[in-house]
Tab-separated table of C-alpha atoms and ligand atoms in Angstrom:
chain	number	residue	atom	x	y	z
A	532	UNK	CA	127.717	107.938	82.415
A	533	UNK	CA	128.070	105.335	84.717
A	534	UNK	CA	128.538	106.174	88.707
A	535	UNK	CA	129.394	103.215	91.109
A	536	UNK	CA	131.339	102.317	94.414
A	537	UNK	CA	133.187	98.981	95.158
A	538	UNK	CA	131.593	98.592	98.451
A	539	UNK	CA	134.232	95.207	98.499
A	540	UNK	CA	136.716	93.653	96.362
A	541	UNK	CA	133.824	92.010	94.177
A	542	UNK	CA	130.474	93.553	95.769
A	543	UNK	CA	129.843	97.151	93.887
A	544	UNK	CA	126.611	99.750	95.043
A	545	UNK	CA	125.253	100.462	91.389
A	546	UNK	CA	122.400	102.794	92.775
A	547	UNK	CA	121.177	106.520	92.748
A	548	UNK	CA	119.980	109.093	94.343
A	549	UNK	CA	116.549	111.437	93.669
A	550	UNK	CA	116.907	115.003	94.799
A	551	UNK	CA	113.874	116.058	92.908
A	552	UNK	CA	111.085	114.212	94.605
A	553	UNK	CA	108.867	116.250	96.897
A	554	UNK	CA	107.296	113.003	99.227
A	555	UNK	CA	108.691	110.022	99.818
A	556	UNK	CA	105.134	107.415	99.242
A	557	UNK	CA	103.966	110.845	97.644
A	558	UNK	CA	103.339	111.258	101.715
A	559	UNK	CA	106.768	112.092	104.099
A	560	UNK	CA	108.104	115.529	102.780
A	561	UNK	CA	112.197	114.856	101.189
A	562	UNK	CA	114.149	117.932	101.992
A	563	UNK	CA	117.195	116.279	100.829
A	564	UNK	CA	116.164	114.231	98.298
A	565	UNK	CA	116.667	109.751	98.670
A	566	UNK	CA	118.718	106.658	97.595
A	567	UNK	CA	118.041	104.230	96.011
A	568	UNK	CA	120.521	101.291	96.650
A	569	UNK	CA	121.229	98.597	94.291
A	570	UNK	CA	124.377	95.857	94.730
A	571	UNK	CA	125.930	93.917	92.302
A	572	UNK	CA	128.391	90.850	93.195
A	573	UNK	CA	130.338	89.529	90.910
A	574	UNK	CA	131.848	85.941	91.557
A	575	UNK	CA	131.418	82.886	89.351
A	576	UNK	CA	128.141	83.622	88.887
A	577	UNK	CA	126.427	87.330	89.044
A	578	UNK	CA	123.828	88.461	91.496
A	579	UNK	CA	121.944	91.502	92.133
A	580	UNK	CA	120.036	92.551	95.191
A	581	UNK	CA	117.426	94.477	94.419
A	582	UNK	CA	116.749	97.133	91.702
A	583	UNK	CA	115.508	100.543	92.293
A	584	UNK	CA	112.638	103.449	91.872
A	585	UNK	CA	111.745	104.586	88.185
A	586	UNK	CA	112.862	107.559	88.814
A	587	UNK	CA	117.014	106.684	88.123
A	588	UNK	CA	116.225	103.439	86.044
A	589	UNK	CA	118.263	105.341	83.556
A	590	UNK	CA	121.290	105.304	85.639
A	591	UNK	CA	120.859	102.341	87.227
A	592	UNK	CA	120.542	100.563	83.763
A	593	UNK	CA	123.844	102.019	82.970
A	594	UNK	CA	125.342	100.867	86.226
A	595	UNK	CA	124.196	97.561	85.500
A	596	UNK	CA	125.814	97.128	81.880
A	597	UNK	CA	128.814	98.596	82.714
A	598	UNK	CA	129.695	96.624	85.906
A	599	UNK	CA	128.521	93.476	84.061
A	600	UNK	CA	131.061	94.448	81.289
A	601	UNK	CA	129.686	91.489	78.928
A	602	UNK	CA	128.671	89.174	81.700
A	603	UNK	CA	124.795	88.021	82.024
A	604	UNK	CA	123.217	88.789	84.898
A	605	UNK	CA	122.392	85.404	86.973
A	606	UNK	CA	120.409	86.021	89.867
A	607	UNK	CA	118.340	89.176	90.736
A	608	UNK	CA	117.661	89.063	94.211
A	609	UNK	CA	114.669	90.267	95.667
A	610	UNK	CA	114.611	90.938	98.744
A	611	UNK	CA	111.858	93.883	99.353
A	612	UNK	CA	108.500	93.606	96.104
A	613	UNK	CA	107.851	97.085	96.818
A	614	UNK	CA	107.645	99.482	93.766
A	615	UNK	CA	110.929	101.838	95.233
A	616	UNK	CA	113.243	98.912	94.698
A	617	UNK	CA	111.249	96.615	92.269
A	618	UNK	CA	110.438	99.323	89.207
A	619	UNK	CA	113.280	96.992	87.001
A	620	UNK	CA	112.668	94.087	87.658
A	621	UNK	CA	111.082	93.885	83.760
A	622	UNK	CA	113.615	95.351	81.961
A	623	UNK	CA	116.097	93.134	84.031
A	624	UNK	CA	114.534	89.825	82.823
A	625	UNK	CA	113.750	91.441	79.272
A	626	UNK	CA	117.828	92.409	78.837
A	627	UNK	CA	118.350	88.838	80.782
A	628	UNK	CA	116.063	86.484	80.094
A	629	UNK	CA	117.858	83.558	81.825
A	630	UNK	CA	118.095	85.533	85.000
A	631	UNK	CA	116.780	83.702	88.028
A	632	UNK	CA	114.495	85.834	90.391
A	633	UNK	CA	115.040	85.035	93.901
A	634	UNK	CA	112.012	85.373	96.232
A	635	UNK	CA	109.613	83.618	98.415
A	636	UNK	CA	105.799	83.103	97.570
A	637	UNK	CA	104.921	86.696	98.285
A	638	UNK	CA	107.545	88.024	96.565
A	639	UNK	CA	106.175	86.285	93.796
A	640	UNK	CA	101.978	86.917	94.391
A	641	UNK	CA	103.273	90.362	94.345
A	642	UNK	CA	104.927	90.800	91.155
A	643	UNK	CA	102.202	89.328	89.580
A	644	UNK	CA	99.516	91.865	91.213
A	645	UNK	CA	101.882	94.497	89.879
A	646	UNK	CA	102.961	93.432	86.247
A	647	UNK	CA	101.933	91.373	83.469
A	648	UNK	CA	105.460	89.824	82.564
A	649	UNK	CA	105.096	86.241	82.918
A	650	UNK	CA	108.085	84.741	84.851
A	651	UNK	CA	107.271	81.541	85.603
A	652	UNK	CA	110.847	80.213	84.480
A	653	UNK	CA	113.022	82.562	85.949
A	654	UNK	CA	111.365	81.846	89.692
A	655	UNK	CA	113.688	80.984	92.091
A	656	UNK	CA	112.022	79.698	95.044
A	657	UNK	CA	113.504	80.119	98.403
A	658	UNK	CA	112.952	79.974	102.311
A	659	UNK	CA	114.070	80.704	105.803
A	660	UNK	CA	118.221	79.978	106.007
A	661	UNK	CA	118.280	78.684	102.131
A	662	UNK	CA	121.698	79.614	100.625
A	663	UNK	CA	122.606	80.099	97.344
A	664	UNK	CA	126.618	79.920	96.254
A	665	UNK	CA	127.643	82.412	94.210
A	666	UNK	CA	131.423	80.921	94.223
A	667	UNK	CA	133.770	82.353	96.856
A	668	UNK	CA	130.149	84.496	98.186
A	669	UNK	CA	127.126	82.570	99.592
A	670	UNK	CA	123.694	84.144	100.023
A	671	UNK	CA	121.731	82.352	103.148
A	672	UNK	CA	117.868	84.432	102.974
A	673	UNK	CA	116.094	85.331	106.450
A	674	UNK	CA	112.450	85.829	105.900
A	675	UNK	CA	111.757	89.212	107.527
A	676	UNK	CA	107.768	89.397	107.113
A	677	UNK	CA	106.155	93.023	107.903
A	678	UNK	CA	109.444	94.512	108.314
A	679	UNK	CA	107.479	96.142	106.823
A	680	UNK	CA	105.815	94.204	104.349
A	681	UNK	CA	104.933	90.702	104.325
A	682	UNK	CA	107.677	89.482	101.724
A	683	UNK	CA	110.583	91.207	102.598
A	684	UNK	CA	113.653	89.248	103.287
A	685	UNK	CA	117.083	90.090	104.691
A	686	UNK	CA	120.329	88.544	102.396
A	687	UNK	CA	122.812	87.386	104.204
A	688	UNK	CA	126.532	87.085	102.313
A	689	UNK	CA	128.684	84.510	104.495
A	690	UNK	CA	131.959	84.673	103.240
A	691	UNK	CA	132.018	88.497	104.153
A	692	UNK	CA	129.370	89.036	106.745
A	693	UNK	CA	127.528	91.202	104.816
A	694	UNK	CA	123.668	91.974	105.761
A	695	UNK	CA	121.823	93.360	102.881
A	696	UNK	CA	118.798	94.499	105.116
A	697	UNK	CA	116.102	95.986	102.466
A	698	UNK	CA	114.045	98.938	104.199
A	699	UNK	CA	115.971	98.135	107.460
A	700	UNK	CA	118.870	100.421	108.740
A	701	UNK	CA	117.572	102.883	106.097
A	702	UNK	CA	117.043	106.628	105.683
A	703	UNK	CA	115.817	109.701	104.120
A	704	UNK	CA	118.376	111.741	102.383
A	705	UNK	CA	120.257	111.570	99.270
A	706	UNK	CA	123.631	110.303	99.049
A	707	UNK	CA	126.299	113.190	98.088
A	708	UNK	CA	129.211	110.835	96.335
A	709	UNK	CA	129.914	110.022	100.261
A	710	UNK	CA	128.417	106.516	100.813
A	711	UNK	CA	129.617	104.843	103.612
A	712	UNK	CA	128.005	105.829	106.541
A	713	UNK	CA	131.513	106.941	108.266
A	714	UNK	CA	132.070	109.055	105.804
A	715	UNK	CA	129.094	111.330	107.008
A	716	UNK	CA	129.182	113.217	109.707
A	717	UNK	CA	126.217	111.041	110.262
A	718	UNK	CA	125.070	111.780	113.635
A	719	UNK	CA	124.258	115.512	112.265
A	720	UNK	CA	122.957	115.357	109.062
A	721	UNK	CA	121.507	111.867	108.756
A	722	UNK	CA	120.446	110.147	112.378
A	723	UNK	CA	117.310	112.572	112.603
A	724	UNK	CA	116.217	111.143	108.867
A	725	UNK	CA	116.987	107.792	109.935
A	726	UNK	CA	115.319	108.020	113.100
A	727	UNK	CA	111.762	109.489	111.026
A	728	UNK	CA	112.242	107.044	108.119
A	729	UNK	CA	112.272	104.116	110.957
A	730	UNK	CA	108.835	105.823	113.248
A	731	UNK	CA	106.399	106.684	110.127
A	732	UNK	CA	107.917	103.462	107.806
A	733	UNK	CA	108.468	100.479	109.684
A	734	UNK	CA	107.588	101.647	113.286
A	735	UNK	CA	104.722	99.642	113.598
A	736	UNK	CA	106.697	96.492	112.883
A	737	UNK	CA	108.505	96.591	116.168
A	738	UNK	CA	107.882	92.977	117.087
A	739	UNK	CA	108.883	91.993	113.824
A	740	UNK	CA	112.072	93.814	113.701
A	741	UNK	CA	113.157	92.071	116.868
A	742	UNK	CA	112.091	88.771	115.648
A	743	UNK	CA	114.005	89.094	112.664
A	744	UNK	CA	117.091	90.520	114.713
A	745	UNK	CA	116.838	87.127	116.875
A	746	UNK	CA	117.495	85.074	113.789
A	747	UNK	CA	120.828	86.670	112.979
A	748	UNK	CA	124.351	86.758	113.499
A	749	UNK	CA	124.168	90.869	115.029
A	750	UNK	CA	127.721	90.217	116.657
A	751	UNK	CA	129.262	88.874	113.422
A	752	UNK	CA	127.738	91.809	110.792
A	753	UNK	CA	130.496	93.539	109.135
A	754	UNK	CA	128.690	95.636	106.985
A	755	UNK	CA	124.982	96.606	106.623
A	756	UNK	CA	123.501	97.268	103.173
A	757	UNK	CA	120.863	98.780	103.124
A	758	UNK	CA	118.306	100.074	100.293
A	759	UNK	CA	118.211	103.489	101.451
A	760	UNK	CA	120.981	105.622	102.468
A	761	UNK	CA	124.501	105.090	103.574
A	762	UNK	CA	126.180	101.664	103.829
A	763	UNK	CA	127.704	101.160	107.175
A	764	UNK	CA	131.122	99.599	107.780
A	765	UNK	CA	132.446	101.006	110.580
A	766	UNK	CA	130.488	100.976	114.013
A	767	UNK	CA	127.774	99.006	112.638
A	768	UNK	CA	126.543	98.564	116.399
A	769	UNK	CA	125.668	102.124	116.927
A	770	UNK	CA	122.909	101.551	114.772
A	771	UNK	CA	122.228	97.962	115.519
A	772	UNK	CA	122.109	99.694	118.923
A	773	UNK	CA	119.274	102.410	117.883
A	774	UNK	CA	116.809	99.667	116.029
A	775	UNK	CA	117.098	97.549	119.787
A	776	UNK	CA	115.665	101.107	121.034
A	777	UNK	CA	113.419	102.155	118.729
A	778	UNK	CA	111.466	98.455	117.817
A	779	UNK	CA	110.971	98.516	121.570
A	780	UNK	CA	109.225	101.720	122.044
A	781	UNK	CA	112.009	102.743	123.954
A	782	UNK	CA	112.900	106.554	124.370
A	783	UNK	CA	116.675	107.355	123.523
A	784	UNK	CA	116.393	110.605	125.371
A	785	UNK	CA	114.591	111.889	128.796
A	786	UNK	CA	112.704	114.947	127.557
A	787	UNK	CA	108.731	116.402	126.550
A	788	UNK	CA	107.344	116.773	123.554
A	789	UNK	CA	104.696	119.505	123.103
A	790	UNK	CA	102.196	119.132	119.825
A	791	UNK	CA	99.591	121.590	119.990
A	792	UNK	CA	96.678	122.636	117.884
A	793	UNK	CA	95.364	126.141	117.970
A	794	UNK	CA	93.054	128.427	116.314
A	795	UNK	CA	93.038	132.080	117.710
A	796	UNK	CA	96.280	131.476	120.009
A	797	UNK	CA	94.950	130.328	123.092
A	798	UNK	CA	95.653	126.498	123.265
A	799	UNK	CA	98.974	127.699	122.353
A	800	UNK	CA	99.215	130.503	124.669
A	801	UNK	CA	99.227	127.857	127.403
A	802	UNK	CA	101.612	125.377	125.669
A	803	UNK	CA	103.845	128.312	125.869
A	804	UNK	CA	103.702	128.986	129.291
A	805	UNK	CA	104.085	125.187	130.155
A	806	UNK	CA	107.475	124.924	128.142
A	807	UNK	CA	108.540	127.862	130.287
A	808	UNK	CA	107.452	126.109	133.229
A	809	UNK	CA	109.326	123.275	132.130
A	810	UNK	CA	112.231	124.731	131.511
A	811	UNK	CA	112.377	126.662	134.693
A	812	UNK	CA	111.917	123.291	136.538
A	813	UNK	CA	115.295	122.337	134.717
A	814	UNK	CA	113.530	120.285	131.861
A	815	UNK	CA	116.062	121.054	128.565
A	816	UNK	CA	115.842	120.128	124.767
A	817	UNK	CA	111.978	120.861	124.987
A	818	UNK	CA	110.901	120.542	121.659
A	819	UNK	CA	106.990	122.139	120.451
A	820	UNK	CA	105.241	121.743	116.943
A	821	UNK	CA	101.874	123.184	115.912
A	822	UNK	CA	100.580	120.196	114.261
A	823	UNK	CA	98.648	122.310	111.644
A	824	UNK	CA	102.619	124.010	110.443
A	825	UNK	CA	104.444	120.852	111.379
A	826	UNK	CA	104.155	117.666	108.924
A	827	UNK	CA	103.345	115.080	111.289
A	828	UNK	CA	105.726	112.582	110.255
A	829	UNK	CA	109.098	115.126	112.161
A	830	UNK	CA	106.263	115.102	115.271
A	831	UNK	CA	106.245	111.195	114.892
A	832	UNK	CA	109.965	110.893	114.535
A	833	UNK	CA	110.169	113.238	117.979
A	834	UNK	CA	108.181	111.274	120.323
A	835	UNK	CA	110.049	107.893	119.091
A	836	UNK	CA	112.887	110.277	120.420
A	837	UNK	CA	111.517	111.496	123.893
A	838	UNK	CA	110.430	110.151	126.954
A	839	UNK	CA	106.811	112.378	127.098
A	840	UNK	CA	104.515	113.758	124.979
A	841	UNK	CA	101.990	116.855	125.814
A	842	UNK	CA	98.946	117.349	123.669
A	843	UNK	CA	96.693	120.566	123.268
A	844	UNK	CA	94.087	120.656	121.169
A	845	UNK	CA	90.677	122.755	121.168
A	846	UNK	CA	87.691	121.260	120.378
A	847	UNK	CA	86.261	121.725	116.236
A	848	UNK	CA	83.074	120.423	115.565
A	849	UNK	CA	81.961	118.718	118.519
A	850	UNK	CA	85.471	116.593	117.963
A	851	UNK	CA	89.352	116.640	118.315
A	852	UNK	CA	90.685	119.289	116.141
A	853	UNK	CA	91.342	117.222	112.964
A	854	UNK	CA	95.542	118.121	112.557
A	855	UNK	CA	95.809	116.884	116.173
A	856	UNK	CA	93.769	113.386	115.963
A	857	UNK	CA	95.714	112.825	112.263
A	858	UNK	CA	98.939	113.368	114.769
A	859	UNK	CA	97.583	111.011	117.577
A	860	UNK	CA	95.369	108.610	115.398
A	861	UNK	CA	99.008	107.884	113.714
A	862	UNK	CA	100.964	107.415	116.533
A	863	UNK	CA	98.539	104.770	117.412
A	864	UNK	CA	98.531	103.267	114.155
A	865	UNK	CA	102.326	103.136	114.324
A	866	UNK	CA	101.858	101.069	117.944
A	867	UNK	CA	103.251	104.007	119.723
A	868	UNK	CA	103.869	103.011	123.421
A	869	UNK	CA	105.595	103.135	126.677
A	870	UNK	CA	105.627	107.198	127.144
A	871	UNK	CA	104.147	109.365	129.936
A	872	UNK	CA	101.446	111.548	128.186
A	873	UNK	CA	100.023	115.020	129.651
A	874	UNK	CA	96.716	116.567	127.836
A	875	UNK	CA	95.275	120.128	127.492
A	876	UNK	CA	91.893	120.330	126.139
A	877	UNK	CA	90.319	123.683	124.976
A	878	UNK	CA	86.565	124.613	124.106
A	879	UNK	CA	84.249	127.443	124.191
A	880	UNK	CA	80.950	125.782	124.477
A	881	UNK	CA	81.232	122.201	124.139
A	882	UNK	CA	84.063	119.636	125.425
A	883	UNK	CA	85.394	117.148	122.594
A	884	UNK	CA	88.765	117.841	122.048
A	885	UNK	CA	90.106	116.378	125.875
A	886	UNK	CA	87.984	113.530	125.726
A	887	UNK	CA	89.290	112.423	121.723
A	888	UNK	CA	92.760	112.671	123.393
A	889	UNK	CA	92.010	110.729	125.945
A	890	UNK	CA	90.692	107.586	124.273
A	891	UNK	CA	92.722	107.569	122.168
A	892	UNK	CA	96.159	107.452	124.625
A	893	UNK	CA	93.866	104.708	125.926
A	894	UNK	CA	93.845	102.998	122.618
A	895	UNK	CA	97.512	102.467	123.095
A	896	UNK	CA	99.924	100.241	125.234
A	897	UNK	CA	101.335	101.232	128.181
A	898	UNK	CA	100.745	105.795	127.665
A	899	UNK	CA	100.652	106.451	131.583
A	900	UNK	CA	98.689	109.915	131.418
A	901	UNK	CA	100.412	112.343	133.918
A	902	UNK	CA	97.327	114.918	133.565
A	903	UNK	CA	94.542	115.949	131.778
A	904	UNK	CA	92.754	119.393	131.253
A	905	UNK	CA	90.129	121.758	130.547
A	906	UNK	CA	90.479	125.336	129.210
A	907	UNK	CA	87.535	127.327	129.080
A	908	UNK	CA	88.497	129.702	125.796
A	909	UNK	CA	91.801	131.191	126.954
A	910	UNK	CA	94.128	130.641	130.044
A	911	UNK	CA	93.739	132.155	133.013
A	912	UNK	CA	94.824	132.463	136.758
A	913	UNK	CA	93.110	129.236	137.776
A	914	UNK	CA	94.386	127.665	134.188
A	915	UNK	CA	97.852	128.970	135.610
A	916	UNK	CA	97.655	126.923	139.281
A	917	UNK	CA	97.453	124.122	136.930
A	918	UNK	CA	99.844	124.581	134.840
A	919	UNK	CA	101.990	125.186	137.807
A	920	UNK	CA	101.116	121.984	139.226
A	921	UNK	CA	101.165	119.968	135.727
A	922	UNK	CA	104.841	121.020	135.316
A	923	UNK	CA	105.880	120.002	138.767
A	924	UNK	CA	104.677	116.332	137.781
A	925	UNK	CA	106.047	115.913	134.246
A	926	UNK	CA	109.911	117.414	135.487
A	927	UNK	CA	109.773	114.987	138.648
A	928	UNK	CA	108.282	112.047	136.266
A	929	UNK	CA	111.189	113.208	133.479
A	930	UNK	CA	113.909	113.056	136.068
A	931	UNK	CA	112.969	109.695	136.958
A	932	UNK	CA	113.459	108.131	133.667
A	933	UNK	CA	116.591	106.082	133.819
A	934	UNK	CA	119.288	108.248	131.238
A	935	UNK	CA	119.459	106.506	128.230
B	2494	FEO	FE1	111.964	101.425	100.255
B	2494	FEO	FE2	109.445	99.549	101.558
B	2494	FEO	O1	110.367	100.439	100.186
């Protein structure tokens, strides 16, 4: 059976959600499940943006006839060449072989790395501020390259001030009927998803997301669309107002992050008793992950949140403990930067693990290191003098971050 929501008058979301998946990229674990957003306008002529993951092609096939009700299907839209959102593309030109595929050169080197179909005639070529009239809807295309792949592109609609923003503005999470952003309580059950869908999926891209931003009309968006999770309608600058935070590295909360590695207890033993001392020094919302329990995409999606970061980690093998540099090796892939950084090192007979966290905090921009440290097998009284000391710094450095 068909399922679909006018988002407006003429402009109807014709996608699905996936509850079943287990990793999102077969990679980020899916608690509750994704979406996969399609739109369809319907004006003089017929446009979709985007298709969706193989996963709900069945659905979204059905979507497609019935909101076409007879019509052909004039212009698919493709904004984002990546498989989650460009699995139908086929069977769209198969069912409608006139259809024109709108894209720019990538969009189009990538379909052909990916399938066999040969489009040639139904390539629509387009570039930065092109528009396409639909009738009373026009469609003006903002190249938005490595946001967060090289062909991506934003669709603006004109008459309506809609942004259809591909992997932008989106999420992790299913959708549950409820698809507009306000109505979610959206703050509790999806800005945590949203905030580790951004870090591990486009975080890197920070420079691009702002470059992107600086070709649009922010003040003027009515609604975002985008391919994952809710649409928003209402208070579409609160989350304008979080991708201005997070694509600059900038922390939306004063507070410390503690990843730790441990084997017998020890490292952790003394991440323990540096949360307390934190905490007694008036430092609140402390959050602590063991990086081997913890996948290290929530860890990711915490210190995008915070203002510091402690690492512990004993030494394995002459090197960092392999869960930790995954966790830190990431976070520099992902361009991490601009947070105060404390380290704990642990070894027995040889010193590797301090060291690996230290270059590599050195690797990245702007990770002012409040302290670094030695433990000699487990924590003791002269461990504890430090400890003492170490949480004196990171309180008085976290209550001199301005309050976001
Ligand atoms: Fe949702 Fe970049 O694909």
């Amino acid at each position: 059976m068909h399922n679909t929501r006018n988002i407006t008058e003429n402009i109807i979301w014709i996608g699905a959600s996936d509850r079943r998946i287990e990793r999102f990229e077969n990679l980020f674990p899916l608690s509750h499940g994704i979406a996969y957003n399609s739109y369809l306008i319907l004006d003089e002529k017929t446009a979709l943006l985007d298709t969706v993951d193989g996963s709900i092609t069945d659905q979204f096939l059905e979507n497609v006839n019935h909101t076409l009700a007879g019509r052909t299907l004039d212009y698919l839209i493709v904004n984002h060449m990546e498989p989650d959102h460009c699995a139908n593309i086929e069977a769209l030109v198969r069912r409608y072989p006139q259809v024109k595929l709108v894209g720019n050169k990538k969009t189009f080197q990538f379909f052909n790395q990916y399938y066999t179909l040969d489009i040639t005639e139904n390539q629509y070529l387009v570039s930065e501020n092109d528009e396409i009239s639909l009738g009373k809807h026009v469609l003006q295309f903002h190249l938005a390259p490595m946001v967060h792949w090289p062909e991506v592109m934003f669709t603006y609609e004109k008459s309506e001030h809609i942004l259809f923003s591909a992997d932008a503005f989106g999420t992790f999470g299913a959708l549950s009927g409820n698809l507009f952003a306000d109505e979610i309580d959206f703050d509790r059950y999806f800005l945590d998803e949203a905030r580790r869908y951004y870090a591990n999926i486009v975080g890197k891209y920070g420079a691009q997301v702002q470059a992107v931003f600086s070709k649009l009309p922010l003040s003027e968006i009515n609604m975002i669309c985008p391919l994952h999770g809710p649409v928003w309608r209402e208070q579409v600058s609160s989350i304008i107002e979080k991708y201005q935070l997070w694509s600059t590295y900038t922390p939306e909360k004063k507070g410390v992050v503690l990843a730790y590695a441990s084997m017998y207890g020890n490292t952790e033993n003394a991440v323990q008793k540096l949360a307390s001392l934190l905490a007694v020094r008036g430092v609140k919302d402390l959050r602590m992950y063991d990086v081997s329990k913890t996948d290290l995409s929530y860890i990711v999606s915490d210190v995008w949140k915070y203002s510091h970061l402690v690492t512990a980690s004993p030494t394995y093998n002459l090197h960092l403990y392999a869960k930790m540099a995954n966790v830190l090796e990431d976070l520099a892939a992902l361009n991490m930067r601009n947070r105060k950084v404390a380290i704990l090192g642990n070894y027995t007979w040889a010193s590797a693990a301090k060291k690996g966290m230290e270059t590599i905090f050195s690797s990245m921009q702007n990770m002012e290191v409040l302290g670094s440290y030695d433990i000699k097998s487990s924590p003791k009284d002269e461990d504890l003098a430090y400890l003492e000391t170490l949480s004196d710094t990171i309180a008085a450095s976290v209550f001199e971050e301005p309050q976001q």
